[in-house]
C-alpha cells in the first residue's frame, strides 16, 4: 500500500506548484500588481495567506475524506482497488497541503525560510509519530472505520485555524514588521553608541601627551 500513496505524492509534487502559482497570479491581477518571474514581490499589503491557502483549503478536506474512506473500505472488506484509489487520493491531497504550507512559510519568513520550514517539518513529524502510536490501539478498540474517521476529524479540525490566518494574516504581518523595525532601531542605536565610544577613546588617545 506504500506505492499508491507514494504515486499520489509524486503526482502532487508535479502539479501543485502550477496551481499555487496560478492562484497567486489571479490575486495579483485583481490588485493590479505585475508579477515578475524570479523576482520577490512586495507582500506587505498583499493577501498572500489567502492566495496560498485558498488552494490548500479544499485539499485538506479531500485528504480527510480519503483517510476516512480508507478506514471504511478496509472495514467493509472492499476490493483491493478501493483502498488503492483512496490511498492515491490521500497521498496527493496531503502532499499538496504540505506544499502549500511550506510555500506560505517561505513567503511569510523570507529571511528565515530554512528555520521556518525546519520547525514545520519537526512539528509535522512529531504529530505523525503520535498518530502512528495511537492508530493501532484505536483500531483495536473501535475498528478500522471509526479509527480512521477520528484520524480524519483531527486532520480537518485545523481548518478553522486556516480561516483565521487568511482573515488576519496581513494585520499580523504588519504588527510583526513594526516590532522587528523597533528592535532593529534599538540595535542600531546601540551600535551607534559603541562607534561613538570607540571614536572618543581613539580621539583621547591621540590628544594625550606623549610619555617622556
PDB file of C-alpha atoms in Angstrom:
ATOM      1  CA  UNK A   1       0.000   0.000   0.000  1.00  0.00           C
ATOM      2  CA  UNK A   2       3.006   2.300   0.003  1.00  0.00           C
ATOM      3  CA  UNK A   3       3.070   2.503  -3.805  1.00  0.00           C
ATOM      4  CA  UNK A   4      -0.312   4.256  -4.348  1.00  0.00           C
ATOM      5  CA  UNK A   5       0.238   6.851  -1.633  1.00  0.00           C
ATOM      6  CA  UNK A   6       3.769   7.441  -2.952  1.00  0.00           C
ATOM      7  CA  UNK A   7       2.448   7.789  -6.502  1.00  0.00           C
ATOM      8  CA  UNK A   8      -0.117  10.307  -5.292  1.00  0.00           C
ATOM      9  CA  UNK A   9       2.617  12.291  -3.564  1.00  0.00           C
ATOM     10  CA  UNK A  10       4.747  12.344  -6.725  1.00  0.00           C
ATOM     11  CA  UNK A  11       1.787  13.457  -8.835  1.00  0.00           C
ATOM     12  CA  UNK A  12       1.067  16.224  -6.323  1.00  0.00           C
ATOM     13  CA  UNK A  13       4.684  17.413  -6.402  1.00  0.00           C
ATOM     14  CA  UNK A  14       4.442  17.692 -10.195  1.00  0.00           C
ATOM     15  CA  UNK A  15       1.163  19.611 -10.268  1.00  0.00           C
ATOM     16  CA  UNK A  16       0.755  21.580  -7.025  1.00  0.00           C
ATOM     17  CA  UNK A  17       3.244  24.317  -7.903  1.00  0.00           C
ATOM     18  CA  UNK A  18       1.344  25.297 -11.041  1.00  0.00           C
ATOM     19  CA  UNK A  19      -1.956  25.626  -9.204  1.00  0.00           C
ATOM     20  CA  UNK A  20      -0.350  27.565  -6.356  1.00  0.00           C
ATOM     21  CA  UNK A  21       1.290  29.981  -8.808  1.00  0.00           C
ATOM     22  CA  UNK A  22      -1.945  30.331 -10.792  1.00  0.00           C
ATOM     23  CA  UNK A  23      -3.888  31.456  -7.730  1.00  0.00           C
ATOM     24  CA  UNK A  24      -1.094  33.876  -6.793  1.00  0.00           C
ATOM     25  CA  UNK A  25      -1.213  35.458 -10.249  1.00  0.00           C
ATOM     26  CA  UNK A  26      -5.015  35.635 -10.066  1.00  0.00           C
ATOM     27  CA  UNK A  27      -4.876  37.668  -6.862  1.00  0.00           C
ATOM     28  CA  UNK A  28      -2.097  39.851  -8.286  1.00  0.00           C
ATOM     29  CA  UNK A  29      -4.170  40.686 -11.379  1.00  0.00           C
ATOM     30  CA  UNK A  30      -7.141  41.527  -9.182  1.00  0.00           C
ATOM     31  CA  UNK A  31      -4.990  44.026  -7.252  1.00  0.00           C
ATOM     32  CA  UNK A  32      -3.320  45.416 -10.387  1.00  0.00           C
ATOM     33  CA  UNK A  33       0.103  44.028  -9.468  1.00  0.00           C
ATOM     34  CA  UNK A  34       2.504  42.948 -12.195  1.00  0.00           C
ATOM     35  CA  UNK A  35       4.161  39.635 -11.389  1.00  0.00           C
ATOM     36  CA  UNK A  36       7.800  39.461 -12.433  1.00  0.00           C
ATOM     37  CA  UNK A  37       9.168  35.936 -12.686  1.00  0.00           C
ATOM     38  CA  UNK A  38      12.109  35.060 -10.408  1.00  0.00           C
ATOM     39  CA  UNK A  39      11.774  38.368  -8.551  1.00  0.00           C
ATOM     40  CA  UNK A  40      10.490  38.710  -4.998  1.00  0.00           C
ATOM     41  CA  UNK A  41       7.354  40.822  -4.790  1.00  0.00           C
ATOM     42  CA  UNK A  42       6.453  43.308  -2.076  1.00  0.00           C
ATOM     43  CA  UNK A  43       3.962  41.336   0.060  1.00  0.00           C
ATOM     44  CA  UNK A  44       3.340  43.930   2.759  1.00  0.00           C
ATOM     45  CA  UNK A  45      -0.218  44.642   1.602  1.00  0.00           C
ATOM     46  CA  UNK A  46      -0.715  41.517  -0.474  1.00  0.00           C
ATOM     47  CA  UNK A  47      -3.094  38.815   0.861  1.00  0.00           C
ATOM     48  CA  UNK A  48      -0.521  36.064   0.470  1.00  0.00           C
ATOM     49  CA  UNK A  49      -2.198  33.915   3.122  1.00  0.00           C
ATOM     50  CA  UNK A  50      -5.440  33.899   1.139  1.00  0.00           C
ATOM     51  CA  UNK A  51      -3.677  33.358  -2.175  1.00  0.00           C
ATOM     52  CA  UNK A  52      -1.877  30.287  -0.835  1.00  0.00           C
ATOM     53  CA  UNK A  53      -4.443  28.734   1.492  1.00  0.00           C
ATOM     54  CA  UNK A  54      -7.332  29.022  -0.945  1.00  0.00           C
ATOM     55  CA  UNK A  55      -5.854  26.155  -2.960  1.00  0.00           C
ATOM     56  CA  UNK A  56      -4.746  24.191   0.094  1.00  0.00           C
ATOM     57  CA  UNK A  57      -8.019  24.509   1.984  1.00  0.00           C
ATOM     58  CA  UNK A  58     -10.093  22.146  -0.209  1.00  0.00           C
ATOM     59  CA  UNK A  59      -7.227  19.667  -0.349  1.00  0.00           C
ATOM     60  CA  UNK A  60      -7.373  19.383   3.434  1.00  0.00           C
ATOM     61  CA  UNK A  61     -10.973  18.190   3.242  1.00  0.00           C
ATOM     62  CA  UNK A  62     -10.209  15.865   0.332  1.00  0.00           C
ATOM     63  CA  UNK A  63      -7.400  14.330   2.380  1.00  0.00           C
ATOM     64  CA  UNK A  64      -9.715  13.882   5.360  1.00  0.00           C
ATOM     65  CA  UNK A  65     -12.365  12.240   3.190  1.00  0.00           C
ATOM     66  CA  UNK A  66      -9.768   9.907   1.649  1.00  0.00           C
ATOM     67  CA  UNK A  67      -8.380   8.872   5.043  1.00  0.00           C
ATOM     68  CA  UNK A  68     -11.880   8.158   6.354  1.00  0.00           C
ATOM     69  CA  UNK A  69     -12.818   6.263   3.191  1.00  0.00           C
ATOM     70  CA  UNK A  70      -9.719   4.102   3.528  1.00  0.00           C
ATOM     71  CA  UNK A  71     -10.757   3.009   7.016  1.00  0.00           C
ATOM     72  CA  UNK A  72     -14.275   2.103   5.990  1.00  0.00           C
ATOM     73  CA  UNK A  73     -13.054   0.344   2.829  1.00  0.00           C
ATOM     74  CA  UNK A  74     -10.819  -1.876   4.958  1.00  0.00           C
ATOM     75  CA  UNK A  75     -13.631  -2.392   7.471  1.00  0.00           C
ATOM     76  CA  UNK A  76     -16.077  -3.449   4.759  1.00  0.00           C
ATOM     77  CA  UNK A  77     -13.581  -5.770   3.075  1.00  0.00           C
ATOM     78  CA  UNK A  78     -13.853  -3.843  -0.202  1.00  0.00           C
ATOM     79  CA  UNK A  79     -11.969  -4.988  -3.318  1.00  0.00           C
ATOM     80  CA  UNK A  80      -8.272  -4.160  -3.416  1.00  0.00           C
ATOM     81  CA  UNK A  81      -8.832  -1.393  -5.958  1.00  0.00           C
ATOM     82  CA  UNK A  82     -10.831   0.673  -3.451  1.00  0.00           C
ATOM     83  CA  UNK A  83      -8.096   1.226  -0.823  1.00  0.00           C
ATOM     84  CA  UNK A  84      -5.521   1.706  -3.593  1.00  0.00           C
ATOM     85  CA  UNK A  85      -7.551   4.544  -5.118  1.00  0.00           C
ATOM     86  CA  UNK A  86      -8.265   6.299  -1.817  1.00  0.00           C
ATOM     87  CA  UNK A  87      -4.626   5.992  -0.775  1.00  0.00           C
ATOM     88  CA  UNK A  88      -3.563   7.619  -4.044  1.00  0.00           C
ATOM     89  CA  UNK A  89      -6.006  10.463  -3.396  1.00  0.00           C
ATOM     90  CA  UNK A  90      -4.827  10.765   0.210  1.00  0.00           C
ATOM     91  CA  UNK A  91      -1.186  10.932  -0.862  1.00  0.00           C
ATOM     92  CA  UNK A  92      -1.989  13.573  -3.470  1.00  0.00           C
ATOM     93  CA  UNK A  93      -4.108  15.769  -1.169  1.00  0.00           C
ATOM     94  CA  UNK A  94      -1.846  15.506   1.890  1.00  0.00           C
ATOM     95  CA  UNK A  95       1.319  16.305  -0.060  1.00  0.00           C
ATOM     96  CA  UNK A  96      -0.474  19.170  -1.792  1.00  0.00           C
ATOM     97  CA  UNK A  97      -1.474  20.616   1.585  1.00  0.00           C
ATOM     98  CA  UNK A  98       2.091  20.288   2.925  1.00  0.00           C
ATOM     99  CA  UNK A  99       3.438  22.017  -0.190  1.00  0.00           C
ATOM    100  CA  UNK A 100       1.043  24.941   0.242  1.00  0.00           C
ATOM    101  CA  UNK A 101       2.008  25.391   3.888  1.00  0.00           C
ATOM    102  CA  UNK A 102       5.731  25.223   3.118  1.00  0.00           C
ATOM    103  CA  UNK A 103       5.398  27.831   0.357  1.00  0.00           C
ATOM    104  CA  UNK A 104       3.399  30.095   2.667  1.00  0.00           C
ATOM    105  CA  UNK A 105       6.037  29.812   5.388  1.00  0.00           C
ATOM    106  CA  UNK A 106       8.743  30.851   2.931  1.00  0.00           C
ATOM    107  CA  UNK A 107       6.605  33.815   1.850  1.00  0.00           C
ATOM    108  CA  UNK A 108       5.974  34.900   5.442  1.00  0.00           C
ATOM    109  CA  UNK A 109       9.574  34.442   6.639  1.00  0.00           C
ATOM    110  CA  UNK A 110      11.727  35.286   3.594  1.00  0.00           C
ATOM    111  CA  UNK A 111      14.838  35.859   5.690  1.00  0.00           C
ATOM    112  CA  UNK A 112      14.332  32.787   7.861  1.00  0.00           C
ATOM    113  CA  UNK A 113      12.839  30.310   5.394  1.00  0.00           C
ATOM    114  CA  UNK A 114      15.068  27.393   6.408  1.00  0.00           C
ATOM    115  CA  UNK A 115      14.282  27.879  10.105  1.00  0.00           C
ATOM    116  CA  UNK A 116      10.534  28.124   9.430  1.00  0.00           C
ATOM    117  CA  UNK A 117      10.371  25.032   7.225  1.00  0.00           C
ATOM    118  CA  UNK A 118      12.545  23.048   9.626  1.00  0.00           C
ATOM    119  CA  UNK A 119      10.256  23.928  12.524  1.00  0.00           C
ATOM    120  CA  UNK A 120       7.244  22.974  10.409  1.00  0.00           C
ATOM    121  CA  UNK A 121       8.760  19.611   9.484  1.00  0.00           C
ATOM    122  CA  UNK A 122       9.696  18.925  13.096  1.00  0.00           C
ATOM    123  CA  UNK A 123       6.160  19.571  14.348  1.00  0.00           C
ATOM    124  CA  UNK A 124       4.643  17.605  11.470  1.00  0.00           C
ATOM    125  CA  UNK A 125       6.848  14.582  12.165  1.00  0.00           C
ATOM    126  CA  UNK A 126       6.035  14.702  15.873  1.00  0.00           C
ATOM    127  CA  UNK A 127       2.304  14.779  15.142  1.00  0.00           C
ATOM    128  CA  UNK A 128       2.767  11.912  12.699  1.00  0.00           C
ATOM    129  CA  UNK A 129       4.582   9.908  15.367  1.00  0.00           C
ATOM    130  CA  UNK A 130       1.714  10.497  17.803  1.00  0.00           C
ATOM    131  CA  UNK A 131      -0.896   9.353  15.287  1.00  0.00           C
ATOM    132  CA  UNK A 132       1.223   6.332  14.380  1.00  0.00           C
ATOM    133  CA  UNK A 133       1.347   5.309  18.012  1.00  0.00           C
ATOM    134  CA  UNK A 134      -2.368   5.904  18.535  1.00  0.00           C
ATOM    135  CA  UNK A 135      -3.871   4.349  15.402  1.00  0.00           C
ATOM    136  CA  UNK A 136      -3.036   0.749  16.379  1.00  0.00           C
ATOM    137  CA  UNK A 137      -4.743   0.719  19.799  1.00  0.00           C
ATOM    138  CA  UNK A 138      -7.573   2.867  18.429  1.00  0.00           C
ATOM    139  CA  UNK A 139      -8.220   0.422  15.588  1.00  0.00           C
ATOM    140  CA  UNK A 140      -8.302  -2.466  18.037  1.00  0.00           C
ATOM    141  CA  UNK A 141     -10.757  -0.570  20.217  1.00  0.00           C
ATOM    142  CA  UNK A 142     -13.294   0.870  17.761  1.00  0.00           C
ATOM    143  CA  UNK A 143     -12.415  -0.809  14.455  1.00  0.00           C
ATOM    144  CA  UNK A 144     -10.817   0.483  11.273  1.00  0.00           C
ATOM    145  CA  UNK A 145     -13.769   2.569  10.117  1.00  0.00           C
ATOM    146  CA  UNK A 146     -14.189   4.697  13.229  1.00  0.00           C
ATOM    147  CA  UNK A 147     -10.453   4.822  13.922  1.00  0.00           C
ATOM    148  CA  UNK A 148      -9.689   6.443  10.576  1.00  0.00           C
ATOM    149  CA  UNK A 149     -12.785   8.630  10.885  1.00  0.00           C
ATOM    150  CA  UNK A 150     -11.359  10.015  14.129  1.00  0.00           C
ATOM    151  CA  UNK A 151      -7.997  10.459  12.408  1.00  0.00           C
ATOM    152  CA  UNK A 152      -9.655  12.345   9.547  1.00  0.00           C
ATOM    153  CA  UNK A 153     -11.588  14.518  12.007  1.00  0.00           C
ATOM    154  CA  UNK A 154      -8.343  15.503  13.703  1.00  0.00           C
ATOM    155  CA  UNK A 155      -6.924  16.435  10.314  1.00  0.00           C
ATOM    156  CA  UNK A 156      -9.912  18.551   9.284  1.00  0.00           C
ATOM    157  CA  UNK A 157     -10.137  20.183  12.731  1.00  0.00           C
ATOM    158  CA  UNK A 158      -7.329  22.590  11.797  1.00  0.00           C
ATOM    159  CA  UNK A 159      -9.495  24.156   9.051  1.00  0.00           C
ATOM    160  CA  UNK A 160     -10.838  26.975  11.307  1.00  0.00           C
ATOM    161  CA  UNK A 161      -7.241  27.928  12.098  1.00  0.00           C
ATOM    162  CA  UNK A 162      -6.548  28.401   8.389  1.00  0.00           C
ATOM    163  CA  UNK A 163      -9.601  30.656   8.066  1.00  0.00           C
ATOM    164  CA  UNK A 164      -8.336  32.825  10.940  1.00  0.00           C
ATOM    165  CA  UNK A 165      -4.917  33.044   9.277  1.00  0.00           C
ATOM    166  CA  UNK A 166      -6.467  34.106   5.963  1.00  0.00           C
ATOM    167  CA  UNK A 167      -8.527  36.828   7.636  1.00  0.00           C
ATOM    168  CA  UNK A 168      -5.815  38.242   9.891  1.00  0.00           C
ATOM    169  CA  UNK A 169      -2.600  37.451   8.028  1.00  0.00           C
ATOM    170  CA  UNK A 170      -1.897  40.942   6.679  1.00  0.00           C
ATOM    171  CA  UNK A 171      -2.574  42.571  10.054  1.00  0.00           C
ATOM    172  CA  UNK A 172      -0.359  40.088  11.912  1.00  0.00           C
ATOM    173  CA  UNK A 173       2.485  40.530   9.463  1.00  0.00           C
ATOM    174  CA  UNK A 174       2.224  44.301   9.804  1.00  0.00           C
ATOM    175  CA  UNK A 175       2.363  44.091  13.600  1.00  0.00           C
ATOM    176  CA  UNK A 176       5.356  41.764  13.424  1.00  0.00           C
ATOM    177  CA  UNK A 177       7.125  44.094  10.989  1.00  0.00           C
ATOM    178  CA  UNK A 178       6.609  47.064  13.343  1.00  0.00           C
ATOM    179  CA  UNK A 179       8.098  45.093  16.250  1.00  0.00           C
ATOM    180  CA  UNK A 180      11.055  43.984  14.137  1.00  0.00           C
ATOM    181  CA  UNK A 181      11.675  47.566  12.983  1.00  0.00           C
ATOM    182  CA  UNK A 182      11.658  48.762  16.592  1.00  0.00           C
ATOM    183  CA  UNK A 183      14.132  46.053  17.600  1.00  0.00           C
ATOM    184  CA  UNK A 184      16.350  46.887  14.647  1.00  0.00           C
ATOM    185  CA  UNK A 185      16.191  50.577  15.609  1.00  0.00           C
ATOM    186  CA  UNK A 186      17.295  49.778  19.165  1.00  0.00           C
ATOM    187  CA  UNK A 187      20.145  47.598  17.896  1.00  0.00           C
ATOM    188  CA  UNK A 188      21.245  50.342  15.504  1.00  0.00           C
ATOM    189  CA  UNK A 189      21.243  52.896  18.353  1.00  0.00           C
ATOM    190  CA  UNK A 190      23.426  50.596  20.445  1.00  0.00           C
ATOM    191  CA  UNK A 191      25.833  50.082  17.549  1.00  0.00           C
ATOM    192  CA  UNK A 192      25.990  53.846  17.019  1.00  0.00           C
ATOM    193  CA  UNK A 193      26.737  54.404  20.722  1.00  0.00           C
ATOM    194  CA  UNK A 194      29.547  51.858  20.585  1.00  0.00           C
ATOM    195  CA  UNK A 195      31.002  53.530  17.498  1.00  0.00           C
ATOM    196  CA  UNK A 196      30.904  56.913  19.236  1.00  0.00           C
ATOM    197  CA  UNK A 197      32.584  55.469  22.338  1.00  0.00           C
ATOM    198  CA  UNK A 198      35.353  53.942  20.253  1.00  0.00           C
ATOM    199  CA  UNK A 199      35.756  57.221  18.376  1.00  0.00           C
ATOM    200  CA  UNK A 200      36.017  59.176  21.637  1.00  0.00           C
ATOM    201  CA  UNK A 201      38.569  56.717  23.025  1.00  0.00           C
ATOM    202  CA  UNK A 202      40.624  56.990  19.847  1.00  0.00           C
ATOM    203  CA  UNK A 203      40.461  60.820  19.986  1.00  0.00           C
ATOM    204  CA  UNK A 204      41.534  60.919  23.651  1.00  0.00           C
ATOM    205  CA  UNK A 205      44.484  58.652  22.870  1.00  0.00           C
ATOM    206  CA  UNK A 206      45.603  60.989  20.089  1.00  0.00           C
ATOM    207  CA  UNK A 207      45.246  64.058  22.307  1.00  0.00           C
ATOM    208  CA  UNK A 208      47.065  62.617  25.320  1.00  0.00           C
ATOM    209  CA  UNK A 209      50.661  63.942  25.706  1.00  0.00           C
ATOM    210  CA  UNK A 210      53.424  61.533  24.804  1.00  0.00           C
ATOM    211  CA  UNK A 211      55.350  59.916  27.635  1.00  0.00           C
ATOM    212  CA  UNK A 212      58.801  61.444  28.270  1.00  0.00           C
TER     213      UNK A 212
END
